[in-house]
Amino acid sequence: MFETHDHQRLRQQVRGFADNHLAPRVPGMESSRAVDIDTSALIAQQGWIGVTIAREYGGRGAGHLAKTIVIEELARVSGAMGAMVQASQLGAAQIIHFGTERQKQRWLPPIAAGECLPTIAVTEQESGGNVLDMHTSARREGGEWVLNGRKLYVGNSHVGHVHGVVVRTGGDDTRRSKCLSAFLVEHDRPGLTLLPYAPPLGLHGFSFGDLVLHNVRVPAANMIGGLGEGLDVAYSSSVLYGRPNLTAVALGIHQALLNETIAFTTDPRRHRRGAPLAELPVNRQRIGQIKQRLMTARALAYQAAHMLDHGQPCDEELMNAKQYGVEALWNSALAVMKIHAAAGLRRDRPIERLLRDAFHLDAPAGTGDVQIHRLAEGALGIDHGPPWSVRFAPLTALQPPTATKEAAA
């Protein structure tokens, strides 16, 4: 409904890569549980990190539905690498939205070429989802800013080349919404330390670790956005990139669960009383429900991405797609485990991996409860100002063909 021929060609390209080059690497990622730097670099070299970066900066300028398709097809084979791509694109968003022309020229071409993986570092132990309660700070010293603090759960922490770090720059007398600013911090800046990465429940191969900043000095020119715009940097990236990106990861895992379940229940070696497992009424009912949830989740995700590509207000659609997509995935994962029973617990099948990966998708970019809370506020007419999709429509909407041709000329 929303896909063009270009989207379909892109899907086939990414699917072929995922099946032929990514799938053979998944067992190694699972067995080692280490951050897979090589596979991350291989995927980045395909140019898919730059799918929403404008062509003038070396990107594809293909939009958010194309981004959704890329992440979905990678996550179908490896949730970890789907997460890696979505986190890199999330890191690029802050530069697309707030970067000066000089910053865009400096960072977007290498990101689009796969030579640089960006991150965004916002979350802290004491603040969680309440961004304004963060403690990491920066103070001005001449032409530099000095950063101190610790950031948690930074996507691509251990493969990133530049971190977008949101910190407190305002004192108690600063208006609360203007107390934060953001800085681009190169990974090799003195004083920036990565804590050893402890493998979590799932997404093995991906990293979302902790950064410690101890008197890290960055030039004033590394500020992304203006003084006091850190909250806007964090929220616009989360809403317009984080939510649809994670929705796409959920779609890929959801599709993989359905594919594995169909293969399992139609396997001629797994008959019960002379009929395939798929013939059992309870299994057929569950398969139908999984398919229904997946179709609905994909329709919501593609609609929201399509609206974003066309400059339409869609903050609520993005919230709805993320909340429903993750919740539907969890419900389907439970149904798949019931169908597979004990077979789903063994590591010779991917079911337990897909289930573990699915549990990583609720918290980032706002939990399902947060999305429902925001939707309720919208229904009740509580005004939080212009939607992010409206404010950044000139930067998120696809260029019309005429504009593209004129730019090329």
mmCIF file of C-alpha atoms in Angstrom:
data_model
loop_
_atom_site.group_PDB
_atom_site.id
_atom_site.type_symbol
_atom_site.label_atom_id
_atom_site.label_comp_id
_atom_site.label_asym_id
_atom_site.label_seq_id
_atom_site.Cartn_x
_atom_site.Cartn_y
_atom_site.Cartn_z
ATOM 1 C CA MET A 1 0.000 0.000 0.000
ATOM 2 C CA PHE A 2 2.789 2.410 0.926
ATOM 3 C CA GLU A 3 5.726 0.774 -0.861
ATOM 4 C CA THR A 4 7.006 1.947 -4.220
ATOM 5 C CA HIS A 5 9.072 -0.085 -6.683
ATOM 6 C CA ASP A 6 12.159 1.591 -5.213
ATOM 7 C CA HIS A 7 11.180 0.358 -1.764
ATOM 8 C CA GLN A 8 10.669 -3.158 -3.081
ATOM 9 C CA ARG A 9 14.065 -3.157 -4.787
ATOM 10 C CA LEU A 10 15.683 -1.939 -1.597
ATOM 11 C CA ARG A 11 13.961 -4.698 0.374
ATOM 12 C CA GLN A 12 15.280 -7.358 -1.978
ATOM 13 C CA GLN A 13 18.776 -5.896 -1.763
ATOM 14 C CA VAL A 14 18.824 -5.857 2.043
ATOM 15 C CA ARG A 15 17.119 -9.256 2.288
ATOM 16 C CA GLY A 16 19.703 -10.833 0.019
ATOM 17 C CA PHE A 17 22.538 -9.367 2.073
ATOM 18 C CA ALA A 18 20.946 -10.460 5.346
ATOM 19 C CA ASP A 19 20.346 -14.033 4.194
ATOM 20 C CA ASN A 20 23.715 -14.519 2.510
ATOM 21 C CA HIS A 21 26.130 -12.478 4.595
ATOM 22 C CA LEU A 22 24.518 -11.756 7.958
ATOM 23 C CA ALA A 23 22.813 -15.054 8.794
ATOM 24 C CA PRO A 24 26.088 -17.058 8.828
ATOM 25 C CA ARG A 25 27.482 -14.668 11.443
ATOM 26 C CA VAL A 26 24.599 -14.963 13.914
ATOM 27 C CA PRO A 27 25.728 -18.227 15.595
ATOM 28 C CA GLY A 28 29.111 -16.648 16.310
ATOM 29 C CA MET A 29 27.506 -13.554 17.813
ATOM 30 C CA GLU A 30 25.338 -15.750 20.019
ATOM 31 C CA SER A 31 28.148 -18.002 21.197
ATOM 32 C CA SER A 32 30.628 -15.217 21.957
ATOM 33 C CA ARG A 33 28.060 -12.652 23.198
ATOM 34 C CA ALA A 34 30.738 -10.059 22.397
ATOM 35 C CA VAL A 35 30.246 -6.743 20.602
ATOM 36 C CA ASP A 36 30.609 -7.543 16.910
ATOM 37 C CA ILE A 37 32.636 -4.678 15.502
ATOM 38 C CA ASP A 38 33.388 -6.397 12.182
ATOM 39 C CA THR A 39 29.774 -7.165 11.304
ATOM 40 C CA SER A 40 28.710 -3.655 12.326
ATOM 41 C CA ALA A 41 31.339 -2.222 9.980
ATOM 42 C CA LEU A 42 30.328 -4.559 7.150
ATOM 43 C CA ILE A 43 26.704 -3.453 7.350
ATOM 44 C CA ALA A 44 27.656 0.222 7.630
ATOM 45 C CA GLN A 45 29.708 -0.093 4.441
ATOM 46 C CA GLN A 46 26.537 -0.924 2.511
ATOM 47 C CA GLY A 47 25.448 2.717 2.867
ATOM 48 C CA TRP A 48 22.219 1.977 4.736
ATOM 49 C CA ILE A 49 23.061 4.152 7.735
ATOM 50 C CA GLY A 50 22.690 7.111 5.385
ATOM 51 C CA VAL A 51 19.298 6.141 3.995
ATOM 52 C CA THR A 52 17.683 9.351 5.328
ATOM 53 C CA ILE A 53 20.756 11.560 4.868
ATOM 54 C CA ALA A 54 20.342 13.985 1.972
ATOM 55 C CA ARG A 55 22.145 13.203 -1.270
ATOM 56 C CA GLU A 56 24.119 16.426 -1.051
ATOM 57 C CA TYR A 57 25.899 14.917 1.973
ATOM 58 C CA GLY A 58 26.465 11.538 0.356
ATOM 59 C CA GLY A 59 23.322 9.849 1.627
ATOM 60 C CA ARG A 60 20.513 8.135 -0.237
ATOM 61 C CA GLY A 61 17.783 10.634 0.620
ATOM 62 C CA ALA A 62 15.324 7.739 0.486
ATOM 63 C CA GLY A 63 13.256 8.614 3.548
ATOM 64 C CA HIS A 64 11.826 6.985 6.633
ATOM 65 C CA LEU A 65 9.841 4.185 5.032
ATOM 66 C CA ALA A 66 13.031 3.073 3.305
ATOM 67 C CA LYS A 67 14.769 3.242 6.691
ATOM 68 C CA THR A 68 12.035 1.103 8.209
ATOM 69 C CA ILE A 69 12.466 -1.512 5.495
ATOM 70 C CA VAL A 70 16.244 -1.638 5.939
ATOM 71 C CA ILE A 71 16.009 -2.134 9.705
ATOM 72 C CA GLU A 72 13.148 -4.623 9.416
ATOM 73 C CA GLU A 73 14.959 -6.867 6.942
ATOM 74 C CA LEU A 74 18.178 -6.872 8.972
ATOM 75 C CA ALA A 75 16.322 -7.515 12.238
ATOM 76 C CA ARG A 76 14.492 -10.445 10.632
ATOM 77 C CA VAL A 77 17.854 -12.235 10.558
ATOM 78 C CA SER A 78 19.626 -10.521 13.477
ATOM 79 C CA GLY A 79 17.846 -8.345 15.994
ATOM 80 C CA ALA A 80 21.274 -7.204 17.183
ATOM 81 C CA MET A 81 22.295 -5.816 13.818
ATOM 82 C CA GLY A 82 18.869 -4.301 13.246
ATOM 83 C CA ALA A 83 19.416 -2.530 16.572
ATOM 84 C CA MET A 84 22.900 -1.445 15.500
ATOM 85 C CA VAL A 85 21.592 0.213 12.349
ATOM 86 C CA GLN A 86 18.681 1.898 14.105
ATOM 87 C CA ALA A 87 20.989 3.275 16.810
ATOM 88 C CA SER A 88 23.381 4.692 14.212
ATOM 89 C CA GLN A 89 20.531 6.364 12.349
ATOM 90 C CA LEU A 90 19.279 7.733 15.659
ATOM 91 C CA GLY A 91 22.732 9.190 16.243
ATOM 92 C CA ALA A 92 22.690 10.789 12.800
ATOM 93 C CA ALA A 93 19.306 12.415 13.470
ATOM 94 C CA GLN A 94 20.719 15.030 15.838
ATOM 95 C CA ILE A 95 23.118 16.238 13.137
ATOM 96 C CA ILE A 96 20.413 16.228 10.462
ATOM 97 C CA HIS A 97 18.045 18.191 12.715
ATOM 98 C CA PHE A 98 20.400 20.583 14.509
ATOM 99 C CA GLY A 99 23.802 20.504 12.847
ATOM 100 C CA THR A 100 25.364 23.631 11.435
ATOM 101 C CA GLU A 101 26.370 23.449 7.808
ATOM 102 C CA ARG A 102 29.947 22.919 8.903
ATOM 103 C CA GLN A 103 28.956 20.068 11.213
ATOM 104 C CA LYS A 104 26.874 18.446 8.484
ATOM 105 C CA GLN A 105 29.743 18.650 6.019
ATOM 106 C CA ARG A 106 32.115 17.220 8.625
ATOM 107 C CA TRP A 107 30.034 14.292 9.863
ATOM 108 C CA LEU A 108 27.223 13.277 7.487
ATOM 109 C CA PRO A 109 29.376 12.147 4.508
ATOM 110 C CA PRO A 110 31.444 9.663 6.570
ATOM 111 C CA ILE A 111 28.289 8.448 8.328
ATOM 112 C CA ALA A 112 26.595 7.865 4.971
ATOM 113 C CA ALA A 113 29.694 6.061 3.682
ATOM 114 C CA GLY A 114 29.769 3.774 6.703
ATOM 115 C CA GLU A 115 33.073 5.143 7.945
ATOM 116 C CA CYS A 116 31.619 6.692 11.098
ATOM 117 C CA LEU A 117 28.995 5.299 13.482
ATOM 118 C CA PRO A 118 27.319 8.000 15.611
ATOM 119 C CA THR A 119 25.490 7.562 18.921
ATOM 120 C CA ILE A 120 23.324 9.669 21.188
ATOM 121 C CA ALA A 121 23.896 9.533 24.950
ATOM 122 C CA VAL A 122 21.047 10.796 27.120
ATOM 123 C CA THR A 123 19.984 8.304 29.821
ATOM 124 C CA GLU A 124 21.392 8.380 33.356
ATOM 125 C CA GLN A 125 20.960 6.234 36.431
ATOM 126 C CA GLU A 126 19.232 8.921 38.486
ATOM 127 C CA SER A 127 16.975 10.326 35.779
ATOM 128 C CA GLY A 128 15.799 7.433 33.588
ATOM 129 C CA GLY A 129 13.129 8.763 31.248
ATOM 130 C CA ASN A 130 12.975 12.127 33.046
ATOM 131 C CA VAL A 131 15.640 13.756 30.911
ATOM 132 C CA LEU A 132 15.506 17.071 32.735
ATOM 133 C CA ASP A 133 16.685 15.395 35.951
ATOM 134 C CA MET A 134 20.090 14.432 34.528
ATOM 135 C CA HIS A 135 23.290 15.325 36.386
ATOM 136 C CA THR A 136 26.005 15.081 33.721
ATOM 137 C CA SER A 137 27.210 18.644 33.261
ATOM 138 C CA ALA A 138 29.348 20.932 31.138
ATOM 139 C CA ARG A 139 31.015 24.193 32.117
ATOM 140 C CA ARG A 140 32.463 26.795 29.781
ATOM 141 C CA GLU A 141 36.189 27.505 29.941
ATOM 142 C CA GLY A 142 37.233 29.959 27.257
ATOM 143 C CA GLY A 143 36.709 28.393 23.841
ATOM 144 C CA GLU A 144 35.998 24.950 25.286
ATOM 145 C CA TRP A 145 33.387 23.109 27.293
ATOM 146 C CA VAL A 146 34.398 20.634 29.998
ATOM 147 C CA LEU A 147 32.073 17.638 30.411
ATOM 148 C CA ASN A 148 31.699 15.440 33.497
ATOM 149 C CA GLY A 149 29.292 12.621 34.276
ATOM 150 C CA ARG A 150 28.130 9.176 33.235
ATOM 151 C CA LYS A 151 25.681 7.986 30.583
ATOM 152 C CA LEU A 152 23.953 4.591 30.557
ATOM 153 C CA TYR A 153 22.451 2.364 27.859
ATOM 154 C CA VAL A 154 24.111 4.184 24.967
ATOM 155 C CA GLY A 155 23.236 2.364 21.758
ATOM 156 C CA ASN A 156 26.408 1.463 19.797
ATOM 157 C CA SER A 157 28.500 2.584 22.752
ATOM 158 C CA HIS A 158 31.406 0.274 21.932
ATOM 159 C CA VAL A 159 31.442 0.744 18.153
ATOM 160 C CA GLY A 160 30.589 4.456 17.972
ATOM 161 C CA HIS A 161 33.028 7.004 16.607
ATOM 162 C CA VAL A 162 31.228 10.143 17.763
ATOM 163 C CA HIS A 163 28.809 10.480 20.661
ATOM 164 C CA GLY A 164 26.072 13.083 20.876
ATOM 165 C CA VAL A 165 26.090 13.768 24.610
ATOM 166 C CA VAL A 166 23.259 15.734 26.241
ATOM 167 C CA VAL A 167 24.374 17.481 29.434
ATOM 168 C CA ARG A 168 23.310 20.114 31.911
ATOM 169 C CA THR A 169 24.663 23.588 31.099
ATOM 170 C CA GLY A 170 22.181 25.752 32.992
ATOM 171 C CA GLY A 171 22.118 26.520 36.707
ATOM 172 C CA ASP A 172 19.171 26.686 39.076
ATOM 173 C CA ASP A 173 18.214 30.085 37.694
ATOM 174 C CA THR A 174 17.853 28.705 34.152
ATOM 175 C CA ARG A 175 14.381 27.935 32.825
ATOM 176 C CA ARG A 176 13.992 24.185 33.300
ATOM 177 C CA SER A 177 13.358 23.363 29.650
ATOM 178 C CA LYS A 178 16.492 25.309 28.642
ATOM 179 C CA CYS A 179 18.948 23.846 31.142
ATOM 180 C CA LEU A 180 20.345 21.201 28.770
ATOM 181 C CA SER A 181 22.677 21.371 25.766
ATOM 182 C CA ALA A 182 24.221 18.751 23.467
ATOM 183 C CA PHE A 183 27.768 18.200 22.256
ATOM 184 C CA LEU A 184 29.449 15.992 19.681
ATOM 185 C CA VAL A 185 32.224 14.141 21.480
ATOM 186 C CA GLU A 186 34.702 12.116 19.451
ATOM 187 C CA HIS A 187 35.286 8.633 20.862
ATOM 188 C CA ASP A 188 39.013 9.213 21.400
ATOM 189 C CA ARG A 189 38.726 12.456 23.376
ATOM 190 C CA PRO A 190 40.920 12.337 26.515
ATOM 191 C CA GLY A 191 38.808 11.679 29.592
ATOM 192 C CA LEU A 192 36.116 9.680 27.765
ATOM 193 C CA THR A 193 36.008 6.093 29.008
ATOM 194 C CA LEU A 194 33.901 3.107 27.989
ATOM 195 C CA LEU A 195 33.134 0.754 30.848
ATOM 196 C CA PRO A 196 33.706 -2.954 30.092
ATOM 197 C CA TYR A 197 30.639 -4.299 28.336
ATOM 198 C CA ALA A 198 28.644 -6.926 30.222
ATOM 199 C CA PRO A 199 26.530 -9.027 27.807
ATOM 200 C CA PRO A 200 22.818 -8.552 28.554
ATOM 201 C CA LEU A 201 19.844 -10.871 28.028
ATOM 202 C CA GLY A 202 19.695 -10.557 24.252
ATOM 203 C CA LEU A 203 20.825 -8.605 21.179
ATOM 204 C CA HIS A 204 24.226 -10.283 21.362
ATOM 205 C CA GLY A 205 26.637 -8.511 19.032
ATOM 206 C CA PHE A 206 25.059 -5.108 19.702
ATOM 207 C CA SER A 207 26.286 -2.789 22.461
ATOM 208 C CA PHE A 208 24.372 -0.420 24.686
ATOM 209 C CA GLY A 209 26.872 0.354 27.389
ATOM 210 C CA ASP A 210 28.039 3.121 29.665
ATOM 211 C CA LEU A 211 30.160 6.205 28.959
ATOM 212 C CA VAL A 212 32.108 7.981 31.686
ATOM 213 C CA LEU A 213 33.215 11.561 31.065
ATOM 214 C CA HIS A 214 35.933 12.972 33.311
ATOM 215 C CA ASN A 215 36.970 16.510 32.429
ATOM 216 C CA VAL A 216 36.408 15.857 28.737
ATOM 217 C CA ARG A 217 37.240 19.020 26.820
ATOM 218 C CA VAL A 218 35.495 19.768 23.532
ATOM 219 C CA PRO A 219 35.610 22.915 21.386
ATOM 220 C CA ALA A 220 32.633 25.233 21.600
ATOM 221 C CA ALA A 221 32.095 24.451 17.909
ATOM 222 C CA ASN A 222 31.142 20.876 18.932
ATOM 223 C CA MET A 223 27.888 22.067 20.475
ATOM 224 C CA ILE A 224 25.027 20.576 18.473
ATOM 225 C CA GLY A 225 22.128 22.999 18.399
ATOM 226 C CA GLY A 226 22.246 26.154 20.452
ATOM 227 C CA LEU A 227 22.827 26.678 24.153
ATOM 228 C CA GLY A 228 19.787 25.330 25.991
ATOM 229 C CA GLU A 229 18.524 23.193 23.090
ATOM 230 C CA GLY A 230 19.652 19.846 24.479
ATOM 231 C CA LEU A 231 16.133 18.769 25.398
ATOM 232 C CA ASP A 232 14.978 19.439 21.846
ATOM 233 C CA VAL A 233 17.937 17.488 20.452
ATOM 234 C CA ALA A 234 17.082 14.494 22.643
ATOM 235 C CA TYR A 235 13.325 14.521 22.115
ATOM 236 C CA SER A 236 13.272 15.186 18.376
ATOM 237 C CA SER A 237 15.735 12.347 17.792
ATOM 238 C CA SER A 238 13.763 9.998 20.024
ATOM 239 C CA VAL A 239 10.339 10.785 18.579
ATOM 240 C CA LEU A 240 11.183 11.035 14.874
ATOM 241 C CA TYR A 241 13.879 8.362 14.691
ATOM 242 C CA GLY A 242 13.958 6.292 17.883
ATOM 243 C CA ARG A 243 10.304 5.270 17.912
ATOM 244 C CA PRO A 244 9.951 4.278 14.238
ATOM 245 C CA ASN A 245 13.383 2.620 14.276
ATOM 246 C CA LEU A 246 12.525 0.379 17.215
ATOM 247 C CA THR A 247 9.160 -0.344 15.649
ATOM 248 C CA ALA A 248 11.059 -1.611 12.612
ATOM 249 C CA VAL A 249 13.270 -3.879 14.736
ATOM 250 C CA ALA A 250 10.110 -5.303 16.294
ATOM 251 C CA LEU A 251 8.664 -5.976 12.830
ATOM 252 C CA GLY A 252 11.748 -7.917 11.774
ATOM 253 C CA ILE A 253 11.743 -10.112 14.879
ATOM 254 C CA HIS A 254 7.981 -10.590 14.559
ATOM 255 C CA GLN A 255 8.353 -11.766 10.953
ATOM 256 C CA ALA A 256 11.134 -14.161 11.957
ATOM 257 C CA LEU A 257 8.925 -15.685 14.662
ATOM 258 C CA LEU A 258 6.139 -16.271 12.158
ATOM 259 C CA ASN A 259 8.515 -17.758 9.575
ATOM 260 C CA GLU A 260 10.048 -20.141 12.119
ATOM 261 C CA THR A 261 6.644 -21.192 13.411
ATOM 262 C CA ILE A 262 5.332 -21.991 9.941
ATOM 263 C CA ALA A 263 8.441 -24.039 9.190
ATOM 264 C CA PHE A 264 8.123 -25.876 12.515
ATOM 265 C CA THR A 265 4.431 -26.680 12.262
ATOM 266 C CA THR A 266 4.557 -27.805 8.616
ATOM 267 C CA ASP A 267 7.680 -29.957 9.034
ATOM 268 C CA PRO A 268 6.687 -33.447 7.801
ATOM 269 C CA ARG A 269 8.828 -34.969 10.541
ATOM 270 C CA ARG A 270 6.650 -33.411 13.231
ATOM 271 C CA HIS A 271 3.295 -35.113 12.757
ATOM 272 C CA ARG A 272 0.789 -35.681 15.526
ATOM 273 C CA ARG A 273 -1.676 -38.500 14.935
ATOM 274 C CA GLY A 274 -0.934 -38.532 11.252
ATOM 275 C CA ALA A 275 -1.210 -34.770 10.620
ATOM 276 C CA PRO A 276 1.232 -31.837 10.699
ATOM 277 C CA LEU A 277 1.278 -29.670 13.804
ATOM 278 C CA ALA A 278 -0.280 -26.886 11.755
ATOM 279 C CA GLU A 279 -3.455 -28.988 11.455
ATOM 280 C CA LEU A 280 -4.097 -28.856 15.185
ATOM 281 C CA PRO A 281 -6.903 -26.316 15.716
ATOM 282 C CA VAL A 282 -5.169 -24.582 18.627
ATOM 283 C CA ASN A 283 -1.967 -24.115 16.598
ATOM 284 C CA ARG A 284 -3.841 -22.879 13.556
ATOM 285 C CA GLN A 285 -5.678 -20.360 15.728
ATOM 286 C CA ARG A 286 -2.432 -19.081 17.204
ATOM 287 C CA ILE A 287 -0.733 -18.836 13.808
ATOM 288 C CA GLY A 288 -3.663 -16.823 12.492
ATOM 289 C CA GLN A 289 -3.442 -14.460 15.438
ATOM 290 C CA ILE A 290 0.305 -14.021 14.986
ATOM 291 C CA LYS A 291 -0.225 -13.184 11.328
ATOM 292 C CA GLN A 292 -2.981 -10.724 12.214
ATOM 293 C CA ARG A 293 -0.865 -8.941 14.805
ATOM 294 C CA LEU A 294 2.071 -8.721 12.407
ATOM 295 C CA MET A 295 -0.069 -7.329 9.584
ATOM 296 C CA THR A 296 -1.575 -4.702 11.870
ATOM 297 C CA ALA A 297 1.821 -3.734 13.307
ATOM 298 C CA ARG A 298 3.317 -3.376 9.819
ATOM 299 C CA ALA A 299 0.388 -1.275 8.590
ATOM 300 C CA LEU A 300 0.715 1.094 11.547
ATOM 301 C CA ALA A 301 4.498 1.347 11.151
ATOM 302 C CA TYR A 302 4.409 1.951 7.407
ATOM 303 C CA GLN A 303 1.607 4.481 7.688
ATOM 304 C CA ALA A 304 3.538 6.489 10.294
ATOM 305 C CA ALA A 305 6.766 6.383 8.253
ATOM 306 C CA HIS A 306 4.851 7.347 5.091
ATOM 307 C CA MET A 307 3.351 10.353 6.877
ATOM 308 C CA LEU A 308 6.800 11.367 8.129
ATOM 309 C CA ASP A 309 8.128 11.144 4.574
ATOM 310 C CA HIS A 310 5.354 13.435 3.367
ATOM 311 C CA GLY A 311 5.702 16.110 6.038
ATOM 312 C CA GLN A 312 2.398 15.282 7.735
ATOM 313 C CA PRO A 313 1.783 15.583 11.501
ATOM 314 C CA CYS A 314 2.337 12.062 12.834
ATOM 315 C CA ASP A 315 3.730 12.160 16.375
ATOM 316 C CA GLU A 316 0.772 10.169 17.663
ATOM 317 C CA GLU A 317 0.984 7.679 14.827
ATOM 318 C CA LEU A 318 4.661 7.100 15.677
ATOM 319 C CA MET A 319 3.791 6.561 19.345
ATOM 320 C CA ASN A 320 0.940 4.215 18.494
ATOM 321 C CA ALA A 321 3.032 2.165 16.065
ATOM 322 C CA LYS A 322 5.830 1.689 18.592
ATOM 323 C CA GLN A 323 3.567 0.757 21.494
ATOM 324 C CA TYR A 324 1.425 -1.617 19.473
ATOM 325 C CA GLY A 325 4.342 -3.108 17.552
ATOM 326 C CA VAL A 326 6.292 -4.081 20.667
ATOM 327 C CA GLU A 327 3.228 -5.269 22.587
ATOM 328 C CA ALA A 328 2.060 -7.332 19.612
ATOM 329 C CA LEU A 329 5.541 -8.835 19.269
ATOM 330 C CA TRP A 330 5.541 -9.904 22.914
ATOM 331 C CA ASN A 331 2.095 -11.476 22.590
ATOM 332 C CA SER A 332 3.152 -13.339 19.462
ATOM 333 C CA ALA A 333 6.397 -14.481 21.098
ATOM 334 C CA LEU A 334 4.389 -16.033 23.928
ATOM 335 C CA ALA A 335 2.125 -17.774 21.416
ATOM 336 C CA VAL A 336 5.160 -19.071 19.501
ATOM 337 C CA MET A 337 6.630 -20.491 22.700
ATOM 338 C CA LYS A 338 3.358 -22.284 23.403
ATOM 339 C CA ILE A 339 3.390 -23.817 19.923
ATOM 340 C CA HIS A 340 7.024 -24.902 20.155
ATOM 341 C CA ALA A 341 6.783 -25.970 23.811
ATOM 342 C CA ALA A 342 10.087 -27.468 25.021
ATOM 343 C CA ALA A 343 11.569 -27.285 21.512
ATOM 344 C CA GLY A 344 11.466 -23.496 21.732
ATOM 345 C CA LEU A 345 13.779 -23.511 24.743
ATOM 346 C CA ARG A 346 16.670 -25.247 23.024
ATOM 347 C CA ARG A 347 19.439 -23.258 21.421
ATOM 348 C CA ASP A 348 19.479 -25.300 18.237
ATOM 349 C CA ARG A 349 16.433 -23.259 17.186
ATOM 350 C CA PRO A 350 16.269 -19.437 17.054
ATOM 351 C CA ILE A 351 13.046 -19.085 19.056
ATOM 352 C CA GLU A 352 14.668 -18.429 22.425
ATOM 353 C CA ARG A 353 17.023 -15.882 20.818
ATOM 354 C CA LEU A 354 14.143 -14.039 19.181
ATOM 355 C CA LEU A 355 12.267 -14.001 22.480
ATOM 356 C CA ARG A 356 15.273 -12.594 24.348
ATOM 357 C CA ASP A 357 15.832 -9.949 21.690
ATOM 358 C CA ALA A 358 12.183 -8.890 21.849
ATOM 359 C CA PHE A 359 12.459 -7.967 25.510
ATOM 360 C CA HIS A 360 14.962 -5.205 24.672
ATOM 361 C CA LEU A 361 12.535 -3.080 22.669
ATOM 362 C CA ASP A 362 10.075 -1.591 25.139
ATOM 363 C CA ALA A 363 12.201 0.818 27.183
ATOM 364 C CA PRO A 364 14.185 2.763 24.533
ATOM 365 C CA ALA A 365 12.509 5.910 23.140
ATOM 366 C CA GLY A 366 9.809 5.657 25.788
ATOM 367 C CA THR A 367 8.143 2.592 27.272
ATOM 368 C CA GLY A 368 4.742 1.443 26.125
ATOM 369 C CA ASP A 369 3.253 3.084 29.215
ATOM 370 C CA VAL A 370 4.814 6.405 28.203
ATOM 371 C CA GLN A 371 3.372 6.124 24.696
ATOM 372 C CA ILE A 372 -0.105 5.415 26.100
ATOM 373 C CA HIS A 373 0.243 8.342 28.507
ATOM 374 C CA ARG A 374 1.126 10.683 25.638
ATOM 375 C CA LEU A 375 -1.745 9.403 23.536
ATOM 376 C CA ALA A 376 -4.104 10.064 26.451
ATOM 377 C CA GLU A 377 -2.772 13.615 26.739
ATOM 378 C CA GLY A 378 -3.476 14.130 23.054
ATOM 379 C CA ALA A 379 -7.020 12.825 23.417
ATOM 380 C CA LEU A 380 -7.590 15.152 26.369
ATOM 381 C CA GLY A 381 -6.277 18.160 24.463
ATOM 382 C CA ILE A 382 -3.217 18.723 26.659
ATOM 383 C CA ASP A 383 -0.956 20.936 24.579
ATOM 384 C CA HIS A 384 2.813 20.361 24.494
ATOM 385 C CA GLY A 385 3.403 22.744 21.614
ATOM 386 C CA PRO A 386 3.828 21.976 17.914
ATOM 387 C CA PRO A 387 4.389 18.281 17.148
ATOM 388 C CA TRP A 388 7.982 17.317 16.381
ATOM 389 C CA SER A 389 6.884 15.981 13.003
ATOM 390 C CA VAL A 390 5.577 19.447 12.143
ATOM 391 C CA ARG A 391 8.563 21.346 13.502
ATOM 392 C CA PHE A 392 11.029 19.244 11.525
ATOM 393 C CA ALA A 393 8.903 18.515 8.450
ATOM 394 C CA PRO A 394 11.277 20.439 6.143
ATOM 395 C CA LEU A 395 14.090 18.102 7.232
ATOM 396 C CA THR A 396 12.175 14.812 7.447
ATOM 397 C CA ALA A 397 9.966 15.023 4.351
ATOM 398 C CA LEU A 398 11.213 13.587 1.087
ATOM 399 C CA GLN A 399 12.225 16.072 -1.560
ATOM 400 C CA PRO A 400 9.766 16.104 -4.481
ATOM 401 C CA PRO A 401 11.201 14.705 -7.744
ATOM 402 C CA THR A 402 11.446 18.169 -9.285
ATOM 403 C CA ALA A 403 13.481 19.475 -6.364
ATOM 404 C CA THR A 404 15.723 16.426 -6.545
ATOM 405 C CA LYS A 405 16.383 16.975 -10.252
ATOM 406 C CA GLU A 406 17.088 20.661 -9.725
ATOM 407 C CA ALA A 407 19.513 19.823 -6.905
ATOM 408 C CA ALA A 408 21.250 17.291 -9.126
ATOM 409 C CA ALA A 409 21.524 19.811 -11.942
#
